[in-house]
Coordinates of C-alpha atoms in Angstrom, one line a residue:
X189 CA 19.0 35.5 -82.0
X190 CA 18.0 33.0 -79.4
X191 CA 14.7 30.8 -79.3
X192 CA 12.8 30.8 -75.9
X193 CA 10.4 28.7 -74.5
X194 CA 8.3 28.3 -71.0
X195 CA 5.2 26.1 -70.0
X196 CA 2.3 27.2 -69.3
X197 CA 2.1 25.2 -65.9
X198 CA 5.7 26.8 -65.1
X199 CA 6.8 29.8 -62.9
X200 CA 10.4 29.4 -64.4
X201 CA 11.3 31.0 -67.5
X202 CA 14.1 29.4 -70.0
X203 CA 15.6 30.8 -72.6
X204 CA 18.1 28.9 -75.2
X205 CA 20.8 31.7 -76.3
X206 CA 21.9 31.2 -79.6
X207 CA 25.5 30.0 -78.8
X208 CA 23.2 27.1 -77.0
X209 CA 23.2 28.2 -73.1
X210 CA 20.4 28.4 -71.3
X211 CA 19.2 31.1 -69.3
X212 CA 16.3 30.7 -66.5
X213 CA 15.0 32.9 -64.1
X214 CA 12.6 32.6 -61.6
X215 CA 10.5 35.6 -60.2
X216 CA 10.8 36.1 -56.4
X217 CA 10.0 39.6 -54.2
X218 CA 12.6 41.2 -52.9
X219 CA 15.6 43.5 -53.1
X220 CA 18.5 41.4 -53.6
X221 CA 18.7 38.3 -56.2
X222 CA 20.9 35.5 -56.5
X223 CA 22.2 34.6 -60.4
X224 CA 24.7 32.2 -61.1
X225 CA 26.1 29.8 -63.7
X226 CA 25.5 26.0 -63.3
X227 CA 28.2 23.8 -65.6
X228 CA 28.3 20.4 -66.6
X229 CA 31.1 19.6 -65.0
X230 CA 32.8 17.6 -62.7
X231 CA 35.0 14.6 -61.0
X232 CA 32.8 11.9 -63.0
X233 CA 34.5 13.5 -66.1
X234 CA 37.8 13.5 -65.0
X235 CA 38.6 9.9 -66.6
X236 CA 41.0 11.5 -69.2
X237 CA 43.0 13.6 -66.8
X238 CA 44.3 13.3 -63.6
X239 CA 41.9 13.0 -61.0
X240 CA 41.6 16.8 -58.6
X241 CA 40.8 19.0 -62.0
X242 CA 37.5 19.8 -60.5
X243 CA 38.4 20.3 -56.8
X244 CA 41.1 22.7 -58.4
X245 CA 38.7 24.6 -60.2
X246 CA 36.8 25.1 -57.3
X247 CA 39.6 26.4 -55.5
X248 CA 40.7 28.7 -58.3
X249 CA 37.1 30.4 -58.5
X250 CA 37.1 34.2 -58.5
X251 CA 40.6 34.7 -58.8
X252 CA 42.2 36.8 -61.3
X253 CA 40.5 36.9 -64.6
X254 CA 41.5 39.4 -68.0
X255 CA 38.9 42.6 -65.8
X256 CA 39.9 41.6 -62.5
X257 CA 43.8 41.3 -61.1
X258 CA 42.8 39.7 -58.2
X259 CA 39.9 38.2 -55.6
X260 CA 39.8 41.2 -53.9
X261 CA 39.2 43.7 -57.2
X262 CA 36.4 40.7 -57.7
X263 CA 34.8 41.4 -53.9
X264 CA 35.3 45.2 -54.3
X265 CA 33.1 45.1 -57.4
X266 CA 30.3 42.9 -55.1
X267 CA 30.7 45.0 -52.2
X268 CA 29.4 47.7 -54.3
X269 CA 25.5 46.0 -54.7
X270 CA 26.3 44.5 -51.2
X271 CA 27.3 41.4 -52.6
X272 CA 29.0 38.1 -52.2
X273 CA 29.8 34.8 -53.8
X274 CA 30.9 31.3 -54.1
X275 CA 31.2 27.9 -55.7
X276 CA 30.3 24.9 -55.1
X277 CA 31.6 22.0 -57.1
X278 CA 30.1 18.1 -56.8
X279 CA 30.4 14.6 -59.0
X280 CA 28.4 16.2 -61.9
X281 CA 27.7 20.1 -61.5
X282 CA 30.2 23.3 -60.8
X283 CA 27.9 26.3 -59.8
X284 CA 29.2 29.6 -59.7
X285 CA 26.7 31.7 -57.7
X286 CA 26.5 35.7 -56.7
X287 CA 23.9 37.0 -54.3
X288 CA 23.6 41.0 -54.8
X289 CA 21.2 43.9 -54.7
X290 CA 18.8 43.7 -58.4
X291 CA 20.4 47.1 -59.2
X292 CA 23.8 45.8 -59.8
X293 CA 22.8 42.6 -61.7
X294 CA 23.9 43.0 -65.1
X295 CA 27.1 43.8 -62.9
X296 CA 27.2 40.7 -61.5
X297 CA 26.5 38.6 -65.1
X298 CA 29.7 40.1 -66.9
X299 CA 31.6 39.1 -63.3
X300 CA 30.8 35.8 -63.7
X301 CA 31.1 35.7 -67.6
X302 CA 35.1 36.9 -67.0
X303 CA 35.4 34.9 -64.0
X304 CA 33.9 31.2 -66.1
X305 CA 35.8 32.7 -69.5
X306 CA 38.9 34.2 -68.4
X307 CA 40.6 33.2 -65.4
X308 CA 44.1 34.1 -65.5
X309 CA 45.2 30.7 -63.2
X310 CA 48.7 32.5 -62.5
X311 CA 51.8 30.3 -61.2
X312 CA 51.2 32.4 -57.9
X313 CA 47.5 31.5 -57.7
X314 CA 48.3 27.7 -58.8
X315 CA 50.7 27.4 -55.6
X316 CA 48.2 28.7 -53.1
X317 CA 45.8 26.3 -54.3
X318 CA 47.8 23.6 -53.9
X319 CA 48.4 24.4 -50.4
X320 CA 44.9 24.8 -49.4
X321 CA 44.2 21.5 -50.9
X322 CA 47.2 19.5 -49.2
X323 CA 45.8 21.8 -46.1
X324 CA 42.3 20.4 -46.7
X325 CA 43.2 16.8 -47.3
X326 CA 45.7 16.6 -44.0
X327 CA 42.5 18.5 -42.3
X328 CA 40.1 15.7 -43.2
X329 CA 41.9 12.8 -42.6
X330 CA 42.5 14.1 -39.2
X331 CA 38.4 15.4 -38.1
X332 CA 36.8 13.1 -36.2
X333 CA 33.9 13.3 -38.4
X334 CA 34.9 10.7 -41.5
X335 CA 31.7 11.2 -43.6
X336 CA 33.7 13.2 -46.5
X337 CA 36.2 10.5 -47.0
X338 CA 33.5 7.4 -46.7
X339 CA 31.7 9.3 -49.1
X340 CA 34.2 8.9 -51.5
X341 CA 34.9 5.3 -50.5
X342 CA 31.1 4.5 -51.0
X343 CA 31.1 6.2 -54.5
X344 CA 34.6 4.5 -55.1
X345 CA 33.1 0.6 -54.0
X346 CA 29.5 1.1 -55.8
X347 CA 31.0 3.0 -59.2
X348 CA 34.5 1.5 -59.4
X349 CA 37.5 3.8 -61.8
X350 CA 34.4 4.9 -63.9
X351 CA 32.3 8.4 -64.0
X352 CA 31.0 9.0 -60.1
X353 CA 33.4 6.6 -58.6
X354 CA 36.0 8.8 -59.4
X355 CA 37.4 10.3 -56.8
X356 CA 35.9 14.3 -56.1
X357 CA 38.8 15.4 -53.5
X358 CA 42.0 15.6 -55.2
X359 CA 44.2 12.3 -54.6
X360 CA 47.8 14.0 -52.9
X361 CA 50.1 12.6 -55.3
X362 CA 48.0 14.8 -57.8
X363 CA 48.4 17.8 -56.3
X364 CA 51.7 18.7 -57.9
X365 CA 50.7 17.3 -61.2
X366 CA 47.8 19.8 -62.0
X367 CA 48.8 22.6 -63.6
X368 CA 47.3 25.5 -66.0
X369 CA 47.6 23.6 -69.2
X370 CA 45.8 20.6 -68.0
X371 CA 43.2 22.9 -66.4
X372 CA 42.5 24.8 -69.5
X373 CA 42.5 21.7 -71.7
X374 CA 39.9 20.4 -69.5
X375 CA 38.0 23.7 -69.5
X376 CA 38.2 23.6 -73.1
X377 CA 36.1 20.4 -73.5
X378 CA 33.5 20.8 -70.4
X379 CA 33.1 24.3 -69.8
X380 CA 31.5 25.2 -73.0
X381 CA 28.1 27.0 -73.7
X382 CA 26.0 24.2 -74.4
X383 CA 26.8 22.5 -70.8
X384 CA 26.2 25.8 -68.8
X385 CA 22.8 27.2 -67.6
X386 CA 22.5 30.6 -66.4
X387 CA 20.1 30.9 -63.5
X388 CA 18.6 34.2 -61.9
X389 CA 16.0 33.8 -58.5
X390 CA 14.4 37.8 -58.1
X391 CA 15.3 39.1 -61.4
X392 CA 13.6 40.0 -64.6
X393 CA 13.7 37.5 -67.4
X394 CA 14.4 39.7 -70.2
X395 CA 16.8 41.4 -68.3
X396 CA 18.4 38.6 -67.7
X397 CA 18.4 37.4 -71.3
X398 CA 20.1 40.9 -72.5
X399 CA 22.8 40.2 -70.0
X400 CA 23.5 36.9 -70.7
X401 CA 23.5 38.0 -74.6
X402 CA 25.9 40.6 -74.2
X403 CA 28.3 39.3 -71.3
X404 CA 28.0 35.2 -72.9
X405 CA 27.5 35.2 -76.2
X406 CA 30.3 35.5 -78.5
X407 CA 32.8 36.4 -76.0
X408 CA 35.7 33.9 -76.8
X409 CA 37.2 32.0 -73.8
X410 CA 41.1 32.3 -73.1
X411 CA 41.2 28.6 -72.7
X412 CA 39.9 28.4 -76.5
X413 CA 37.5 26.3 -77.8
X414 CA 37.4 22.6 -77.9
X415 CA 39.1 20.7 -80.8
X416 CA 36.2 18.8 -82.5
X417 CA 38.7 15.7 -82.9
X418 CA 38.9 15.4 -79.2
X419 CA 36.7 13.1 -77.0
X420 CA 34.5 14.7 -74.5
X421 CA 33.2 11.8 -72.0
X422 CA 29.5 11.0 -72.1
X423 CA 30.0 7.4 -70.4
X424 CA 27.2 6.5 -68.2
X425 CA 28.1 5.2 -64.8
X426 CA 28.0 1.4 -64.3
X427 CA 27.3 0.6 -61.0
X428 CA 28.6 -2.9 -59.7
X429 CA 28.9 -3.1 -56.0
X430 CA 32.0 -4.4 -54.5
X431 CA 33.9 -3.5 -51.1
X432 CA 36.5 -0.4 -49.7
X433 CA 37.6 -1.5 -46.6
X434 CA 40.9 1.1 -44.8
X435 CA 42.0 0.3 -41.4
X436 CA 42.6 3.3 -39.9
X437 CA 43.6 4.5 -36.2
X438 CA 41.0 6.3 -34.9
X439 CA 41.7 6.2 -31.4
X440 CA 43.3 9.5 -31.0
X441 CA 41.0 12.1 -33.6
X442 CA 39.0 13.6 -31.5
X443 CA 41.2 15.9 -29.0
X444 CA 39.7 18.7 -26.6
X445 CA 37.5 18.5 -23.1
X446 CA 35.0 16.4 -25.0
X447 CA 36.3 13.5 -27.0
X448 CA 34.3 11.3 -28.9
X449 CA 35.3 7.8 -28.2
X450 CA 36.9 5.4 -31.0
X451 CA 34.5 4.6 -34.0
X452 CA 34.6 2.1 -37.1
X453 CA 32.4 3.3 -39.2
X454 CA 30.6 1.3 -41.7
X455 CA 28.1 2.2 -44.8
X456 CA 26.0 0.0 -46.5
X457 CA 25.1 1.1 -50.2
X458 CA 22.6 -0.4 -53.0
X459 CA 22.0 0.6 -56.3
X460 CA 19.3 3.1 -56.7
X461 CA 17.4 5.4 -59.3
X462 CA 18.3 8.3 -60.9
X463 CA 16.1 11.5 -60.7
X464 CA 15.5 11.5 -64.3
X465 CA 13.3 8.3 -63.2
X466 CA 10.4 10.1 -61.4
X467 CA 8.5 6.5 -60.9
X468 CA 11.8 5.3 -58.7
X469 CA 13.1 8.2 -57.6
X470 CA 10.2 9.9 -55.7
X471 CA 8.8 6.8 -53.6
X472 CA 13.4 6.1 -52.7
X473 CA 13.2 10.1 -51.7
X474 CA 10.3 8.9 -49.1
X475 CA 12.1 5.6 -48.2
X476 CA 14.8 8.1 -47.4
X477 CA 12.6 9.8 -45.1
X478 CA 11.5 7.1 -43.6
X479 CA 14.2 5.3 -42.9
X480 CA 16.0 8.8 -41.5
X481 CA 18.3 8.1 -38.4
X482 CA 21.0 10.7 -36.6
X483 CA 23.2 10.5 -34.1
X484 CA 22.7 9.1 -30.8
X485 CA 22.7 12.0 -28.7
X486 CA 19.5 14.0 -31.4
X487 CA 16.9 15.0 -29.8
X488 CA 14.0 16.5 -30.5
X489 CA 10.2 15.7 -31.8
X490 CA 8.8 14.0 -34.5
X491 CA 9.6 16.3 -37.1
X492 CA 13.0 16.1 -36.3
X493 CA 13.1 12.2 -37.4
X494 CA 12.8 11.1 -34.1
X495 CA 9.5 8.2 -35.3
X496 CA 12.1 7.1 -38.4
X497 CA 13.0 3.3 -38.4
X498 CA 16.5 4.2 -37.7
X499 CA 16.1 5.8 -34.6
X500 CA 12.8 3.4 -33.6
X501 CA 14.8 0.4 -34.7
X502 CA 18.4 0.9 -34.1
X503 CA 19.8 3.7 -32.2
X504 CA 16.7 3.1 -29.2
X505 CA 17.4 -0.5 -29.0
X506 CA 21.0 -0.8 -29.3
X507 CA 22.9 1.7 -26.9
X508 CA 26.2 0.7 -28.0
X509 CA 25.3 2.6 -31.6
X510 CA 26.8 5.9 -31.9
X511 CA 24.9 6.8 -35.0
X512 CA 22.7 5.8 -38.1
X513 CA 21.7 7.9 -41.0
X514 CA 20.5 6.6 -44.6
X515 CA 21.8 9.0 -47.3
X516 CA 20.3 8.8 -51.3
X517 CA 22.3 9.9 -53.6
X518 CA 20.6 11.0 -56.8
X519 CA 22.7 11.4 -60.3
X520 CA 21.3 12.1 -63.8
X521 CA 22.3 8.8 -64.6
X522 CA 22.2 6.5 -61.4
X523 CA 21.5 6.5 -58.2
X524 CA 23.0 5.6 -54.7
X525 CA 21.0 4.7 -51.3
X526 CA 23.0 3.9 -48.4
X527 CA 23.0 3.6 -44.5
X528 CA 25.9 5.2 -42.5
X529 CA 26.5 3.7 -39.3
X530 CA 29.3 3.9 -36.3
X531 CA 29.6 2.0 -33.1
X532 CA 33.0 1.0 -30.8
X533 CA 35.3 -1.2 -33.2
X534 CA 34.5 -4.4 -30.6
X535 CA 30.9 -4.0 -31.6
X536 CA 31.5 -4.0 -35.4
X537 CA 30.1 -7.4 -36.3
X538 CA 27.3 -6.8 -34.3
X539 CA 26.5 -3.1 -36.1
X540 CA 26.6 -5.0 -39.5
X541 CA 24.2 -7.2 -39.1
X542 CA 21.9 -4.6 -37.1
X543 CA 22.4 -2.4 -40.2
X544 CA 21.8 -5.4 -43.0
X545 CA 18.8 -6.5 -41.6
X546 CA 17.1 -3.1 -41.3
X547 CA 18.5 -2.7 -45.1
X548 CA 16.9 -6.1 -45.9
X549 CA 13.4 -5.3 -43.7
X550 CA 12.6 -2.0 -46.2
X551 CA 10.4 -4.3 -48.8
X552 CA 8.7 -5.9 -45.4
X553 CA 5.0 -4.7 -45.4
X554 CA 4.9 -0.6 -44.5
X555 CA 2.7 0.6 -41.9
X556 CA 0.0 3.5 -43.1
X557 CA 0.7 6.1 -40.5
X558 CA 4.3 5.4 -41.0
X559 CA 3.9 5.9 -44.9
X560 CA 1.9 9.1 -44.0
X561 CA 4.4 10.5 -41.1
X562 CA 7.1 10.0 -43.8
X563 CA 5.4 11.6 -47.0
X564 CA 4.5 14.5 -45.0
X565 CA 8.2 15.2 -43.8
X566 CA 9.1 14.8 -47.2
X567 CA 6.7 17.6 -48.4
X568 CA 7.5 20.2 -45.6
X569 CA 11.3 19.5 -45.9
X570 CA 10.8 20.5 -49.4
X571 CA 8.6 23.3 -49.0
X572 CA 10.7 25.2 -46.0
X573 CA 14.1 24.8 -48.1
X574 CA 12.4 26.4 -50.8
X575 CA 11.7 29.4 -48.6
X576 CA 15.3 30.7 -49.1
X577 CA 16.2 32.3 -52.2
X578 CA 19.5 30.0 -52.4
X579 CA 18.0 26.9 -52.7
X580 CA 15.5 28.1 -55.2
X581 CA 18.5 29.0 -57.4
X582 CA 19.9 26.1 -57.2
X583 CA 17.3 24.0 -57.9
X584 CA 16.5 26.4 -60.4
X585 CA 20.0 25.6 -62.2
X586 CA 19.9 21.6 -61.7
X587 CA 16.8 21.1 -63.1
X588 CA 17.3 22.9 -66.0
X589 CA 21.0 21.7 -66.7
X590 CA 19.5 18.5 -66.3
X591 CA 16.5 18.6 -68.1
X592 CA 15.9 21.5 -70.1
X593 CA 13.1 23.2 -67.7
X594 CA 11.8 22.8 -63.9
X595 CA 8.9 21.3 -62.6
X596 CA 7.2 23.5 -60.0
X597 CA 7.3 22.3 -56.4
X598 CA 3.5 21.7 -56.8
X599 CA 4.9 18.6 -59.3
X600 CA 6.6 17.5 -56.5
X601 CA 4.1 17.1 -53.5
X602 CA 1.7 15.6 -56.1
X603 CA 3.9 13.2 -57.0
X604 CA 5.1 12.6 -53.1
X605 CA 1.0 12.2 -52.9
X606 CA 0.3 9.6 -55.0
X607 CA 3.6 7.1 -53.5
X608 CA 2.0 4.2 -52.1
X609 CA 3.4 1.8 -49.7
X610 CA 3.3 -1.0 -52.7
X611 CA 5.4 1.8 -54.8
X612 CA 8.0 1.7 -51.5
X613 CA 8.4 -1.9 -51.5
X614 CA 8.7 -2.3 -54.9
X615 CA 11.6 0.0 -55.1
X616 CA 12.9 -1.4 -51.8
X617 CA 12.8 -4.7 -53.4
X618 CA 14.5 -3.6 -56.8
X619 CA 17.8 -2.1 -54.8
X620 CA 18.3 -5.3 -53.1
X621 CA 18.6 -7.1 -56.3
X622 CA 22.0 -5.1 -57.0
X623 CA 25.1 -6.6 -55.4
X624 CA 25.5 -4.7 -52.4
X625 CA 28.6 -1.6 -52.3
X626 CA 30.4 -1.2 -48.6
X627 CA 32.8 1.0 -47.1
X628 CA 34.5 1.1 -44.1
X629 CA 36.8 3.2 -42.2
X630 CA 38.4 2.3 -38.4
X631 CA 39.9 -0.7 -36.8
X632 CA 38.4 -3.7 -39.1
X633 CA 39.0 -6.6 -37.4
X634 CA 35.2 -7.8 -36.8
X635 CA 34.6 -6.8 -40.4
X636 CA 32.8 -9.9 -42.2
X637 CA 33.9 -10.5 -45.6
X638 CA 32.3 -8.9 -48.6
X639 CA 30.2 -12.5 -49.3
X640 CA 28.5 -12.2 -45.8
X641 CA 27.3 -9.0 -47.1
X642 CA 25.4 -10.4 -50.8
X643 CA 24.6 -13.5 -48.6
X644 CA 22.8 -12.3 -46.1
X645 CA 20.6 -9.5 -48.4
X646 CA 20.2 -12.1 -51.3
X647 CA 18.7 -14.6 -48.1
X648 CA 15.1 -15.0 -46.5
X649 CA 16.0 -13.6 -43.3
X650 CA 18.6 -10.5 -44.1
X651 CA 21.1 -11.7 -41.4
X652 CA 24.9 -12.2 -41.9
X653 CA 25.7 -16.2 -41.2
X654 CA 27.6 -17.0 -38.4
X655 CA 31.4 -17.9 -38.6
X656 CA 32.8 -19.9 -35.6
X657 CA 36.3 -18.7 -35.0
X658 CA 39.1 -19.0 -32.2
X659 CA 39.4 -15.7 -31.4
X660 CA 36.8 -12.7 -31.7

């Protein structure tokens, strides 16, 4: 019925059903287990459809399904193995996820097989969602914390209309436009066995298995099965740099006792590796760390970040800077470092080249302890998420959606091991060979154009070249 296979090196189990999903588990003590179906599926799919399908689905999760009438029959049948759940959608995976008691697993699988097969997506249901998401969108633009819409401007300058530079939130003159046919045409195409790896952290393999068989296989979705004639999207993303710049008024977010004063805020983004490419990927995770940054008011020791260039270099020289964090983004396919930075909008020029020539020093010569202080964050960061059952299923679920199997965290702290500062540079050096990708959000007016940016990281020096002008 199904063909199974598992490494000798591995702790994880996987198991190919016949209907071509996967099923892993991964043996943890305890009484309560978290199982949960990871799809390939996303907003870098959505270039077909109108753009919100995903944020939609994510919405619509655990509502009423051909078993269940509604959320709260779904939540009466967790509460009974003490229970809950939730999903999570990004650019490239939709995880559906249930943390309950072992007892009540199989429970739990034919839950999440009705809730993935057979949702209902009722007129009623449809309406509330688009509320919540016209709700959401309002409630973004309006926090003073901008770092989920320059997310999607960074994605949107580095990626363009293609795959991740799609937008994830749904744009507001799509709200009205989604609807149950498009949703199960979509479903139809994407959310199909072979793109959908069933994970289990604290269960039994076989027991697993046997649920997955009889809850899974065979059991024909309402949105009905893809038409082989159709085009399902496997376009890689094409990364090409370029800017997003949206004046905004910022000047009146923050409300309360404690405002934070007005910010531009600025991100700096370069092409790099995807996390299928362990030789780029693992020495950008510890240029990550090293580079590190925060906010302005952190605080804490040194393994809180506090010794990372960001903080050493920037935000203790320059008290003007409000914050400074470097970000990598890591797709099947590409990849997408970047420094997020905010100051006063009268300081802007000044933050950018601050922020370009620290971008520009990371393939300057690396001190050891500073390539040792890095590597070991790296490794503990790694180690202490793992401690919570969560995370383990997650990673659990990418890992094998991605590649067919997982590679044990011992892979990982090797590999973190054997980075050298040579290996840093040389991916350093490689990013700043792309054409740089910026966003920014705020009061623009000391913004230098998008050929100060490739200029000044394509030069000897990394600095932005001066412009004389009349006013400043």
């Amino acid at each position: 019925m199904y063909a199974s296979a598992k490494e000798d090196e591995q702790e994880t189990e996987v198991t190919t059903l016949s209907n071509g999903m996967k099923v892993a588990s991964q043996k943890k003590f305890g009484q309560f287990c978290t199982v949960g179906v990871a799809i390939d599926s996303g907003s870098r799919y959505e270039a077909l459809y109108p753009s919100g399908i995903s944020h939609f689905i994510e919405k619509l999760a655990f509502s009423s399904t051909q078993k269940f009438n509604d959320k709260d029959a779904i939540l009466q049948q967790l509460e009974r193995y003490g229970g809950i759940c939730d999903c999570q959608g990004s650019r490239d995976t939709l995880i559906y996820a249930a943390s309950v008691n072992t007892k009540g697993m199989e429970t739990i699988v034919d839950v999440l097989s009705d809730v993935i097969l057979h949702p209902k997506i009722t007129q009623q249901e449809l309406d509330m969602v688009r509320q919540t998401i016209a709700f959401e969108l309002e409630d973004i633009d309006r926090k003073p914390d901008q770092e989920m819409i320059l997310l999607e401007n960074i994605h949107s300058a580095s990626f363009g209309g293609n795959s991740l530079g799609l937008p994830k939130l749904c744009p507001e003159k799509n709200i009205a436009v989604i609807d149950q046919k498009i949703l199960y045409h979509y479903m139809s195409h994407y959310h199909v066995p072979e793109r959908m790896v069933l994970a289990g952290v604290g269960v039994d393999h076989k027991r697993l298995v046997d649920a997955a068989e009889k809850s899974f296989v065979g059991n024909k979705p309402i949105f009905g099965i893809k038409n082989p004639h159709d085009i399902t999207d496997h376009s890689l993303a094409q990364y090409h740099g370029g800017m997003k710049a949206v004046e905004k008024d910022l000047s009146n977010v923050s409300m309360g006792s404690s405002p934070i004063p007005e910010l531009v805020h600025l991100v700096v983004g370069l092409e790099s590796s995807s996390h299928q490419n362990l030789d780029d990927f693992i020495p950008t995770c510890v240029l990550n760390m090293m580079m590190g940054g925060g906010g302005s008011f952190s605080a804490g020791g040194p393994g809180k970040g506090m010794y990372t260039r960001l903080y050493t270099n920037v935000l203790n020289r320059f008290h003007w800077m409000f914050s400074a964090t470097a970000y990598n983004h890591a797709y099947v396919d590409a990849g997408l470092f970047c420094i997020h930075a905010s100051c006063h909008p009268s300081q802007l020029r000044d933050l950018v080249n601050v922020i370009v020539k620290e971008t520009f020093d990371m393939m300057n010569k690396i001190p050891d302890i500073e390539l040792k202080r890095a590597k070991a964050q790296l490794q503990s960061m790694l180690l202490m998420n793992l401690e919570a059952r969560p995370v383990v299923f997650e990673d659990v679920a990418r890992q094998v959606l991605a590649s067919g199997f997982r590679r044990s965290p011992r892979f990982y702290i090797d590999k973190i091991n054997q980075v050298t500062a040579d290996d840093i540079i040389r991916v350093a050096s490689k990013m700043l060979r792309s054409k740089p990708a910026v966003a920014a959000l705020g009061d623009l007016k000391q913004l230098p154009p998008m050929e100060d940016f490739v200029t000044a990281l394509s030069s000897r020096d990394g600095r932005i070249p001066k412009r004389f002008t009349l006013f400043r």
